[in-house]
Coordinates of C-alpha atoms (C1' of nucleotides) in Angstrom, one line a residue:
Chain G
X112 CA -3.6 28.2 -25.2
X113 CA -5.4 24.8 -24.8
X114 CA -9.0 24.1 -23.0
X115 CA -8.6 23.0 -20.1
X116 CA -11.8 20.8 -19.1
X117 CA -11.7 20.0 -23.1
X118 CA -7.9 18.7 -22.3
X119 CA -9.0 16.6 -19.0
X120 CA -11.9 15.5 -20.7
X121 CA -10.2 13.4 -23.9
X122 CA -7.5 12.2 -22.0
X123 CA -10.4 10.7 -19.7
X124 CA -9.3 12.4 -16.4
X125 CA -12.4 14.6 -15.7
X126 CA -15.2 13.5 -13.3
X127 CA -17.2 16.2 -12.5
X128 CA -17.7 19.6 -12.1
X129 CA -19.9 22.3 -10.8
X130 CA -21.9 23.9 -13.9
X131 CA -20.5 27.1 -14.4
X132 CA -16.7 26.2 -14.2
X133 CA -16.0 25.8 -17.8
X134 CA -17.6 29.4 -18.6
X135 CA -15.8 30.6 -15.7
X136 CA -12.2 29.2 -17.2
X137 CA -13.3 30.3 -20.6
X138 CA -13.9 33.6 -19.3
X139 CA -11.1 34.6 -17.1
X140 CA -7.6 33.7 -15.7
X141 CA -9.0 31.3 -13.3
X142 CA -6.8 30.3 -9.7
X143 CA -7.5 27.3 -8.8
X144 CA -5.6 25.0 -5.7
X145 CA -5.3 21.2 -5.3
X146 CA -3.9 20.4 -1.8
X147 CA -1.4 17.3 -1.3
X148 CA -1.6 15.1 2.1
X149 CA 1.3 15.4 3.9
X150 CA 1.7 11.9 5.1
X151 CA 5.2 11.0 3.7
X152 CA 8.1 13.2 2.6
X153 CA 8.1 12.4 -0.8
X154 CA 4.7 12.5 -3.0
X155 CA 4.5 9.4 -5.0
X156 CA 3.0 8.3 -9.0
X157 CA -1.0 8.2 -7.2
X158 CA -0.5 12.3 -6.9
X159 CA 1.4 12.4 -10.0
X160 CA -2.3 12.6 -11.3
X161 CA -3.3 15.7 -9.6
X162 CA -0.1 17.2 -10.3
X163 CA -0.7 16.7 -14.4
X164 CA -3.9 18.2 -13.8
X165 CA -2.3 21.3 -12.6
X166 CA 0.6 21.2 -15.0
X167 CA -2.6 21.5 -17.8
X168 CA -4.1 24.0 -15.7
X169 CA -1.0 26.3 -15.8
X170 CA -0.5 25.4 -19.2
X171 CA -4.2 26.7 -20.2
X172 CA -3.4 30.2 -18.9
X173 CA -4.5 29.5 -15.0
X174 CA -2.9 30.2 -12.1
X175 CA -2.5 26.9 -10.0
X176 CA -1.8 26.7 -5.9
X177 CA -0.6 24.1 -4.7
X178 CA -1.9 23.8 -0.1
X179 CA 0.1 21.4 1.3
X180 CA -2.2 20.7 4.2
X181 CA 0.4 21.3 7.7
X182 CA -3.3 22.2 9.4
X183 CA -5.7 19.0 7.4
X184 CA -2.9 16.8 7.2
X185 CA -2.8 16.5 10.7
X186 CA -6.5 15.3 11.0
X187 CA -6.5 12.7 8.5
X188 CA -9.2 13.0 5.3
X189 CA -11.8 10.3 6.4
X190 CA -12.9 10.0 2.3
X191 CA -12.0 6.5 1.2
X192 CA -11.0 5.4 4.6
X193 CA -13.3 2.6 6.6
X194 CA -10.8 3.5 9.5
X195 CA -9.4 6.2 11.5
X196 CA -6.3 7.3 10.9
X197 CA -3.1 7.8 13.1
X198 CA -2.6 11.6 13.5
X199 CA 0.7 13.1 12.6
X200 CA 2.9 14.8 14.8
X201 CA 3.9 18.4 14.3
X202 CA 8.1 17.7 13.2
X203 CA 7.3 15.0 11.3
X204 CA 4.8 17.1 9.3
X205 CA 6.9 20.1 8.9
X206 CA 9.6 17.9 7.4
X207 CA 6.8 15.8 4.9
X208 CA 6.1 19.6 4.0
X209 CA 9.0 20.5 3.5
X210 CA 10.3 17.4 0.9
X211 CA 7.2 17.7 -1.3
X212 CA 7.0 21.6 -1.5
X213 CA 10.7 21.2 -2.7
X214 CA 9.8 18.5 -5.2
X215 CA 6.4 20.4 -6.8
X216 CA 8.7 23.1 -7.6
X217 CA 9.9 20.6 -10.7
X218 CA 6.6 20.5 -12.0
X219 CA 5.2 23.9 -12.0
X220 CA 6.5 27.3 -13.2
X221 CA 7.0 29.1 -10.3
X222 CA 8.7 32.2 -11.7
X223 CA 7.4 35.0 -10.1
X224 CA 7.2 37.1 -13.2
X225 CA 4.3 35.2 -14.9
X226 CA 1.0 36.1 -14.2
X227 CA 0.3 32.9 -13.9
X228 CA 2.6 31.5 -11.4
X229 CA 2.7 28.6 -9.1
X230 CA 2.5 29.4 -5.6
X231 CA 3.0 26.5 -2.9
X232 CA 0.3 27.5 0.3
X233 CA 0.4 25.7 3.7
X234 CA -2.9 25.8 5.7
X235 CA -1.1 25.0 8.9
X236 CA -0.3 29.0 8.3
X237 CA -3.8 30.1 8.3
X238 CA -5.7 27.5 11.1
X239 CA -2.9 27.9 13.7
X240 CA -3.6 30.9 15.3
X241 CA -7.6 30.8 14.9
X242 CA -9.2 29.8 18.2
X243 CA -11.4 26.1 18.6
X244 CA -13.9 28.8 19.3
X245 CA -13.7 31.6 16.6
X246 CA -14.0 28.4 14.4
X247 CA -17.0 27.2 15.6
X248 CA -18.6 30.5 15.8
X249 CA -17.8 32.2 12.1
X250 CA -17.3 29.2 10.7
X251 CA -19.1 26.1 12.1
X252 CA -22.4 28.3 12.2
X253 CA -22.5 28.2 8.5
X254 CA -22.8 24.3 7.9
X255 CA -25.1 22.2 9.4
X256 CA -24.9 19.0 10.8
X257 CA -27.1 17.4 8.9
X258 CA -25.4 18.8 5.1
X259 CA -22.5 17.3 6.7
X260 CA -23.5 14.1 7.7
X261 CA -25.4 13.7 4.2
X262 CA -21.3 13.3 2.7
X263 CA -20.6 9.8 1.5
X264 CA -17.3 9.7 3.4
X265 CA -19.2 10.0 6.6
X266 CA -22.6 8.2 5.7
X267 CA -20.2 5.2 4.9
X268 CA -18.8 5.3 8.5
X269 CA -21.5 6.1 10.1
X270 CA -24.2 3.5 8.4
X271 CA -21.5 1.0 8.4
X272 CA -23.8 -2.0 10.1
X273 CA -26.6 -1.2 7.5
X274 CA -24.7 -2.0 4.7
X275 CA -22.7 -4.6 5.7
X276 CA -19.4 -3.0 5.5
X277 CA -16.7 -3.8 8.4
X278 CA -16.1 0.1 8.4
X279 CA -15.4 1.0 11.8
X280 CA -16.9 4.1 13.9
X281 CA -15.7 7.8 13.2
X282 CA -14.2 10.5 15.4
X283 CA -15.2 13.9 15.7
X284 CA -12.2 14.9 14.5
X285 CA -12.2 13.0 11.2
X286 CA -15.6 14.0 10.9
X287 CA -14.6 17.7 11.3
X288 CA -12.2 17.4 8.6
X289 CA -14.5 18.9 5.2
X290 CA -15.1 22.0 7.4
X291 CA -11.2 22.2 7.8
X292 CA -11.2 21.9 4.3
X293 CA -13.5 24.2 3.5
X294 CA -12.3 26.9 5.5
X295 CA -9.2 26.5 3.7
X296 CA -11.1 27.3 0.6
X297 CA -13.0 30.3 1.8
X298 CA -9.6 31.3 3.2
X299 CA -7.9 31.4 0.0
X300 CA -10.7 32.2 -1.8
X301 CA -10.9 35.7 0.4
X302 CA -7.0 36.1 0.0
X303 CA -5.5 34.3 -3.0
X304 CA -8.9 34.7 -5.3
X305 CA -8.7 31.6 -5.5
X306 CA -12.3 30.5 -7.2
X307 CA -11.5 26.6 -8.2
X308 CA -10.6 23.9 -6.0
X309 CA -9.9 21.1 -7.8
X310 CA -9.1 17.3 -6.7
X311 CA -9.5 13.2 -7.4
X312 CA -13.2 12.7 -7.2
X313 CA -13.1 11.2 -3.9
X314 CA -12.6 15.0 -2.7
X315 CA -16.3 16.1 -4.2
X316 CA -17.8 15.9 -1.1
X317 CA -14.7 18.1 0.8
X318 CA -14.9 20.3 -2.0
X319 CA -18.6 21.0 -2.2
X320 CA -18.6 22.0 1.7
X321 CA -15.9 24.1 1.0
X322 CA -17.9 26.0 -1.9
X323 CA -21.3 25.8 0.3
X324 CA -19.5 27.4 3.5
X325 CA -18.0 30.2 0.6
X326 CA -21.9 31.0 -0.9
X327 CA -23.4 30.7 2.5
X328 CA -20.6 33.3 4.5
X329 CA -19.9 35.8 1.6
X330 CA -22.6 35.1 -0.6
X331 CA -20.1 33.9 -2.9
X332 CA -19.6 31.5 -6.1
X333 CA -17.1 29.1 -5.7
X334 CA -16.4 26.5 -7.9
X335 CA -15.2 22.1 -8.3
X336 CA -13.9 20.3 -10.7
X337 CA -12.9 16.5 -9.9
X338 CA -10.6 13.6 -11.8
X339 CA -11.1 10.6 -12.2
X340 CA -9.6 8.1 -9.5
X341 CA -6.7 6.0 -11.6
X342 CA -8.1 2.7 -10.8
X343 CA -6.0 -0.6 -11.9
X344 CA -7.1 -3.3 -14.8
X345 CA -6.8 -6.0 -12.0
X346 CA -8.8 -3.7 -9.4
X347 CA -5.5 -3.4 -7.3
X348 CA -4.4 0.1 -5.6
X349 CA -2.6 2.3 -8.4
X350 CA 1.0 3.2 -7.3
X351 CA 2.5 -0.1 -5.8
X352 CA 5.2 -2.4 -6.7
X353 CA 6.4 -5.5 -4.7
X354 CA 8.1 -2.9 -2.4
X355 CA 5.1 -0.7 -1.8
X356 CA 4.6 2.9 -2.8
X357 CA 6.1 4.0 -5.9
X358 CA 8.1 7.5 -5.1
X359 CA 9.1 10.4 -6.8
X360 CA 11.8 10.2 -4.3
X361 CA 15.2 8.9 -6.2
X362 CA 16.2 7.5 -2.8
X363 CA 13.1 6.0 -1.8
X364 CA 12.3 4.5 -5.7
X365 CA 15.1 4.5 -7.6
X366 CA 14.9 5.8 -11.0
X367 CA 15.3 2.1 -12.2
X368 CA 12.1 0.8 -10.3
X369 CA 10.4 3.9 -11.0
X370 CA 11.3 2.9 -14.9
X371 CA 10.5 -0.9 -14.3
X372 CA 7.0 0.5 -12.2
X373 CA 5.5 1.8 -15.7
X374 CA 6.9 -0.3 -17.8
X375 CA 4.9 -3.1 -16.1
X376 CA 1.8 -2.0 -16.6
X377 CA -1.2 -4.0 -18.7
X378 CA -2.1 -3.2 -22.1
X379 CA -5.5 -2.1 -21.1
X380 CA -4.1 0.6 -18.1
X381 CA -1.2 1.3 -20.7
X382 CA -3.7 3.2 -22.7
X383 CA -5.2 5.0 -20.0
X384 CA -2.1 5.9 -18.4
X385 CA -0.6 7.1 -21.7
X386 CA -3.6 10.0 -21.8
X387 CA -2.8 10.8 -17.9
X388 CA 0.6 10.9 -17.5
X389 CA 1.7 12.3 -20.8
X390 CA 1.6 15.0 -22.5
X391 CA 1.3 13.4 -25.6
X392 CA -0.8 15.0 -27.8
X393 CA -4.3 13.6 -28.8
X394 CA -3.0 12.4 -32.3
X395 CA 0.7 10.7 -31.3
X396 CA -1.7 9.2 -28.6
X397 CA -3.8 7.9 -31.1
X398 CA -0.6 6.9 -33.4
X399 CA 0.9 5.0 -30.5
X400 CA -2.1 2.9 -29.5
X401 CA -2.9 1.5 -33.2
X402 CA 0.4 1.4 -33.6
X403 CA 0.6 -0.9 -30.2
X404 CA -2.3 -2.6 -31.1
X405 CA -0.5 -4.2 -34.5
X406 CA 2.5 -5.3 -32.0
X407 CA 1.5 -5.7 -28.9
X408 CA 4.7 -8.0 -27.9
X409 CA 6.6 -4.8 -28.6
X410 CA 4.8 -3.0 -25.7
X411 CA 5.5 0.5 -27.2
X412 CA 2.8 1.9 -25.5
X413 CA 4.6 0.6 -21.8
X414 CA 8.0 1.9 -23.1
X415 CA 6.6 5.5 -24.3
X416 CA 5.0 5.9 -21.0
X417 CA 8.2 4.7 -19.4
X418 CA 10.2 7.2 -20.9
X419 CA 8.3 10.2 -20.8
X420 CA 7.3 10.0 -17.0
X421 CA 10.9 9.2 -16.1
X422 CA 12.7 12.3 -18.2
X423 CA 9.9 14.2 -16.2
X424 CA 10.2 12.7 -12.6
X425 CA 14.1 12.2 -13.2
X426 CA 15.9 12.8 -16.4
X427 CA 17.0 11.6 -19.3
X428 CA 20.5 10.0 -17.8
X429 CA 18.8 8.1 -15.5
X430 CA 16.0 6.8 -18.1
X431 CA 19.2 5.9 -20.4
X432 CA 21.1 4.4 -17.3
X433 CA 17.4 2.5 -16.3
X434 CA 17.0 1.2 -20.2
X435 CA 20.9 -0.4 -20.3
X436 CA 19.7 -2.4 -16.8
X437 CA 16.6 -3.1 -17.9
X438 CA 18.4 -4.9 -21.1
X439 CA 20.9 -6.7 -19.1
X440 CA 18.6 -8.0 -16.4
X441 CA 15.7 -9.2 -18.8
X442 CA 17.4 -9.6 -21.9
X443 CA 19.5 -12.5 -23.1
X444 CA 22.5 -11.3 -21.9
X445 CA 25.0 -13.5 -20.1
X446 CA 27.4 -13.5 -17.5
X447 CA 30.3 -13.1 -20.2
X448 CA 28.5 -10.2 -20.8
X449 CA 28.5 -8.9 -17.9
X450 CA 32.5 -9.6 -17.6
X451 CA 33.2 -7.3 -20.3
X452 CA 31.9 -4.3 -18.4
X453 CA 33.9 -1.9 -16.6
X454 CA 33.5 -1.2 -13.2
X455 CA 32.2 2.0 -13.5
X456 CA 29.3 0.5 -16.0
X457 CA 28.3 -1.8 -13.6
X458 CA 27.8 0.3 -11.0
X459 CA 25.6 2.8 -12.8
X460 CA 24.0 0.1 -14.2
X461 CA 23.0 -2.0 -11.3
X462 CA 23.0 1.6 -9.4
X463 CA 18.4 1.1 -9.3
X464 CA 18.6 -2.4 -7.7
X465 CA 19.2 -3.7 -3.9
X466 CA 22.7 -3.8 -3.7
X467 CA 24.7 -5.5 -0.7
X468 CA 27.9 -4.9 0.7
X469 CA 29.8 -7.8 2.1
X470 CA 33.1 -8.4 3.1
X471 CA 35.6 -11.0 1.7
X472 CA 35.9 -14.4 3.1
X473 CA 38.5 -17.3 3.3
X474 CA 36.0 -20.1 2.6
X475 CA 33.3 -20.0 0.3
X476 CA 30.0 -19.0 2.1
X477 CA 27.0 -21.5 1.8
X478 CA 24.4 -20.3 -0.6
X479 CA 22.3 -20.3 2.3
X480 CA 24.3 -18.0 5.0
X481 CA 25.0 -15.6 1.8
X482 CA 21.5 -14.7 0.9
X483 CA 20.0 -14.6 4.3
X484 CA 22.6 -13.7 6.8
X485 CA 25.3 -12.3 5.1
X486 CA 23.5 -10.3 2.5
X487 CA 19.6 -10.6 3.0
X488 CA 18.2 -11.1 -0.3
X489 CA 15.8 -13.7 1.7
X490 CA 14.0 -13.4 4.9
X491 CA 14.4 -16.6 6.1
X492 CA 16.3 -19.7 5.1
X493 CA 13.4 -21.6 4.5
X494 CA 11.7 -19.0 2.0
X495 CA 15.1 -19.4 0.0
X496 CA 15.1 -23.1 -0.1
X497 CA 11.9 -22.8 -1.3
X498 CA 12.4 -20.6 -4.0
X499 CA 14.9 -23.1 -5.5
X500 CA 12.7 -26.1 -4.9
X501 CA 10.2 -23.9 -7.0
X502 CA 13.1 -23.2 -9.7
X503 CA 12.8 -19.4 -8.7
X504 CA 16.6 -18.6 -8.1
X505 CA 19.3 -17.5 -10.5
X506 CA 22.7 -16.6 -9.5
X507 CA 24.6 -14.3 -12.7
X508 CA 21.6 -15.0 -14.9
X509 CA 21.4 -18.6 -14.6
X510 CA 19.2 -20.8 -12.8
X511 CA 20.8 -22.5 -9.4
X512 CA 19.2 -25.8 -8.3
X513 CA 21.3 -26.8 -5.6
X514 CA 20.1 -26.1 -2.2
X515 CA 23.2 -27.1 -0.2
X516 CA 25.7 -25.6 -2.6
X517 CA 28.3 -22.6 -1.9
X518 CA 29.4 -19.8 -3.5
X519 CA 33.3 -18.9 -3.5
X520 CA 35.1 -15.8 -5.1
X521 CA 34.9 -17.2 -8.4
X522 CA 31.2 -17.5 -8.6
X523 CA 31.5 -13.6 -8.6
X524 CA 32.0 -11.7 -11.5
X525 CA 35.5 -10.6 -11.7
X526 CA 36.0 -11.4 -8.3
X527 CA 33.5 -8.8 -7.2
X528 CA 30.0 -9.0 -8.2
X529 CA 27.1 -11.5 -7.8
X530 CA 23.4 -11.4 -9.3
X531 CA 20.6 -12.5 -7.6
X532 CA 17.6 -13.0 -9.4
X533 CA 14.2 -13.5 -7.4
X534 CA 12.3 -15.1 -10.4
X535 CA 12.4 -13.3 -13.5
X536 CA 11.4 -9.7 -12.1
X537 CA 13.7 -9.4 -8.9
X538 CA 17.3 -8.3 -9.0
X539 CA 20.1 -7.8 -6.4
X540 CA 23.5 -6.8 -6.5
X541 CA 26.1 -8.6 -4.3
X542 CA 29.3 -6.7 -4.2
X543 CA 32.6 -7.7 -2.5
X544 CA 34.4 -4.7 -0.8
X545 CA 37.9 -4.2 0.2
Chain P
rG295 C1' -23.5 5.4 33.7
rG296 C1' -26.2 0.8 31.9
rG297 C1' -26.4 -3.3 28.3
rG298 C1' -24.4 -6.2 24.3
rA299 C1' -20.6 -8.0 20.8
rG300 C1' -15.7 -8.7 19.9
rA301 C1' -9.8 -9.0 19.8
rU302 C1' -7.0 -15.6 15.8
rU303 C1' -1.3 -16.3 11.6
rC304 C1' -0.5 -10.1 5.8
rC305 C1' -6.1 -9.1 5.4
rA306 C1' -11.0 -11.1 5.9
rG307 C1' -12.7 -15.0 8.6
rA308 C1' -13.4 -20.5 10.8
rG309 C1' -12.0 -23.1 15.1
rC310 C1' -14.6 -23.4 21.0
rG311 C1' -10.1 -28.9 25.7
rG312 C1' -6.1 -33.1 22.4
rC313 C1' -6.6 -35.0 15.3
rC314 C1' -4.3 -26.9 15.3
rA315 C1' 1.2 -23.9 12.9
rA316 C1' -4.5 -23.5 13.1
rA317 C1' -10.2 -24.6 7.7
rU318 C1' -11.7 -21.3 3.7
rG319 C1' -11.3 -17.0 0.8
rG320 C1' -8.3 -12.8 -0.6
rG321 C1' -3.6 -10.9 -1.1
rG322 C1' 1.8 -12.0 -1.6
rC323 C1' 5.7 -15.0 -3.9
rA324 C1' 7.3 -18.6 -7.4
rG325 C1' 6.5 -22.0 -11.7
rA326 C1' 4.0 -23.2 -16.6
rC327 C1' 2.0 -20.5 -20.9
rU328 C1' 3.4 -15.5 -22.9
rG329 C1' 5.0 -10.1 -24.5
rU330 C1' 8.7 -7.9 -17.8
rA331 C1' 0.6 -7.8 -20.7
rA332 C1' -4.2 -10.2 -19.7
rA333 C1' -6.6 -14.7 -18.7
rU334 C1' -5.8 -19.7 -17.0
rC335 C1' -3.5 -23.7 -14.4
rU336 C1' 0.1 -25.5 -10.5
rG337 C1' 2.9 -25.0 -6.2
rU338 C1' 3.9 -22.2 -1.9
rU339 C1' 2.8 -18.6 2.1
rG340 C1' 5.8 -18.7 11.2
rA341 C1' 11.2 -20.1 12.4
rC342 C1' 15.1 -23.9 12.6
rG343 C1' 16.6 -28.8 10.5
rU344 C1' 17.3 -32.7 4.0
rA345 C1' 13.6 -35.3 6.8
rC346 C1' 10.3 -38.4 11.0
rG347 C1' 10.8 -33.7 14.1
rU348 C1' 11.8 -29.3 17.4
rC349 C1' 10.7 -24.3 18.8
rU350 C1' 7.7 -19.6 19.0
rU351 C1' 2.5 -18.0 17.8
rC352 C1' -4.2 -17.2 18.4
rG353 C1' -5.0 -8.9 22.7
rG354 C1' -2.0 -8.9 27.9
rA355 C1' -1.1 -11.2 32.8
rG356 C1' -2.2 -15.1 35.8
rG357 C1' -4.8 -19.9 36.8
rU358 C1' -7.4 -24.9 36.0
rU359 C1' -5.7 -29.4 33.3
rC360 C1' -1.6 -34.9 31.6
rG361 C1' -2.8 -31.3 27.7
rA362 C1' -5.7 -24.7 26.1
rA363 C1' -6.5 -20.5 20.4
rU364 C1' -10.4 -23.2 22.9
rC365 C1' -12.3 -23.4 30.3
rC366 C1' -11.7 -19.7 34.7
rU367 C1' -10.0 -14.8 36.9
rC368 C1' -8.2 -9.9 36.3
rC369 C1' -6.5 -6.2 32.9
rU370 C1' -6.2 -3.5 28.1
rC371 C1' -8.4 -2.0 23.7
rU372 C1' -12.4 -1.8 19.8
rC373 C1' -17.4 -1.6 18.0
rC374 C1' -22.8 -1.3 18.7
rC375 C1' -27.2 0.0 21.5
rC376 C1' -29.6 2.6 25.6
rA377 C1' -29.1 6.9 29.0

RNA sequence: GGGGAGAUUCCAGAGCGGCCAAAUGGGGCAGACUGUAAAUCUGUUGACGUACGUCUUCGGAGGUUCGAAUCCUCCUCUCCCCA
């Protein structure tokens, strides 16, 4: 059985805690919850984080809950946000829920037979029924203003003119969200024993009101732990790619991004993001970063990362399946290549990327009409012209200068299949159906 | 309820009657160098046309003018201060 703030603390994902927790884990199968924001159906690699912590929290003997929050999620956490946020509706909510509960249950043990089992919670369950005014009454009474305007989440909005941010003003709902929070906590911690709540560090201050409201209504001890925020080398937000959010989602990221997504990364976030998202121990951690440190044109440390968060997100088909794509697309391989697949190879090969369906033609289409009307590869045919003047485009893995040219049947590979190439990183599949 | 500030192209933010498709910075994209890294440098960043050019854009609706992002009127929204 490992420890658990010893565990989060080498692989540098601990912030802070409230003294007391580590006796308290040390002492006692702990439960502890981490709640998930609702705002999309699929959670994406940014919760990944908080999802490892709890997958070392089950794995040191805890009990972890996972809150999806039906009831917070449709106020909108103000922490980290200089704006207010667009409220959910109810359907759309119950349907996020739904979509991440399902894919938690990959993560966690959930058998029911284990003492310490995963359990999913939704506060929506809890809040809905409790009246605006048995909330301010049993609950509201217990925090004052003034604690909760001391928060940094709400200073930050509130002092925005003083110090020179461009934050804009805050609404009483937002600003009512830690009590939310915290009621959620004294409501498990009253039913579910729950003790811990954990969270990225941006949560201490929604924590702390949650552990305040639990000592000041029922005299009790509650306690936090925080992780660190994963932060970028280049300062960026952690969790994008040229298309946005990275999901866990198959549909929304395929596998094959999702592979590309870590493979990506810099040297210097490579060997943070080896401690987080594996669970490598501390010596093949240590192997792998000296080793990647005699070699770094080898990125092993990428390529481990690679593979272990895709065998755990997806499996270990689609990491094979993303590796043979990866090789085509960014290794030497040619179009002859390519000619020698089968069908069936292709397809499960190019199966991560765009792919465009388009119908036969008599006349061979103008390079231009093909990648922005008939297959859209390009927003506009200006941004395509200039991506050739700037020597960007490659059509079946060479580069194509001519602006004005056209494309027939036997540009495609057996008749069937072109390759796009947006520069070196971005790949579409242009497929001829009958 | 009263007073003030403001709404500009992805973001921030200039422009304040023609020289504005709109400065500058950030971000994005591409190129060079590399290792699908970092740093650096270069180009590019509304649409259409190869191009001189044309068209649509500066919260919304009207108006003044040869001509408006820039002036006027009304409306909508946001923020701040005072009650």
């Amino acid at each position: 059985m490992t420890d658990f703030v010893e565990e989060l603390n080498w692989r540098g994902m601990l912030h802070n805690y409230i003294p007391g927790t580590e006796e308290l884990l040390k002492k006692e199968m702990t439960t502890a919850y981490i709640g998930f924001d609702p705002t999309s159906d699929s959670l994406h690699v940014g919760s990944l984080a908080q999802i490892m912590t709890l997958r070392h929290f089950q794995k040191a003997g805890h009990k972890p809950l996972v809150l999806v929050g039906g009831a917070t999620g449709m106020i909108g956490d103000p922490s980290g946000k200089s704006e207010e946020r667009n409220l959910l509706n109810e359907e759309t909510l119950a349907f996020n829920l739904a979509g991440i509960r399902k894919q938690l249950e990959k993560f966690l043990d959930f058998d029911p037979s284990l003492p310490n089992c995963a359990e999913v919670v939704n506060n929506y369950d809890w809040t809905k029924d409790y009246t605006f005014l048995d909330f301010i009454r049993d609950i509201g009474k217990h925090i004052t203003v003034n604690y909760m305007m001391a928060k940094d989440s709400v200073k930050k909005r509130i002092n925005a003119e003083d110090d020179g941010t461009n934050a804009t003003g805050m609404s009483f709902t937002e600003f009512s969200y830690q009590l939310v929070q915290g009621f959620d906590f004294l409501w498990l911690y009253e039913n579910k024993h729950c003790k811990l709540q954990m969270g990225g560090s941006d949560q201490w201050g929604n924590i702390t009101t949650g552990t305040e409201l639990i000592k000041r209504k029922l005299s009790g001890k509650a306690y936090a732990l925080t992780t660190q925020l994963i932060t970028k080398e280049d300062g960026g937000k952690f969790g994008k790619s040229e298309k946005g959010n990275v999901w866990i989602d198959a549909s929304k990221t395929t596998p094959y991004e999702f592979y590309q997504f870590w493979l990506k990364v810099s040297d210097t976030d490579a060997k943070k993001y080896i401690r987080i998202f594996t669970e490598l121990s501390k010596d093949e951690v240590e192997k792998l970063i000296a080793e990647h440190e005699l070699a770094p044109d080898t990125r092993l440390l990428q390529k481990t990362i690679a593979k272990e968060v895709t065998v755990l997100v997806h499996s270990l088909e689609e990491y094979n399946t993303a590796i043979e794509a990866s090789a085509i697309l960014f290794g030497k391989s040619t179009r002859q290549a390519i000619e020698n697949m089968s069908d069936s190879t292709i397809e499960s090969v190019f199966s991560g990327v765009p792919v465009f369906n388009i119908q036969p033609a008599a006349e061979p289409w103008n390079i231009l009409d093909l990648l922005t009307s008939v297959a859209p590869v390009f927003a506009s045919k200006g941004e395509l012209r200039r991506m050739i003047t700037e020597n960007g485009l490659s059509i079946n893995q060479e580069k194509w200068t001519k602006a004005d040219g056209v494309v027939s049947d036997s540009d495609f590979i057996r008749n069937k299949y072109l390759i796009v190439s947006k520069g070196k990183k971005q790949h579409f599949l242009l497929k001829i159906s009958n």
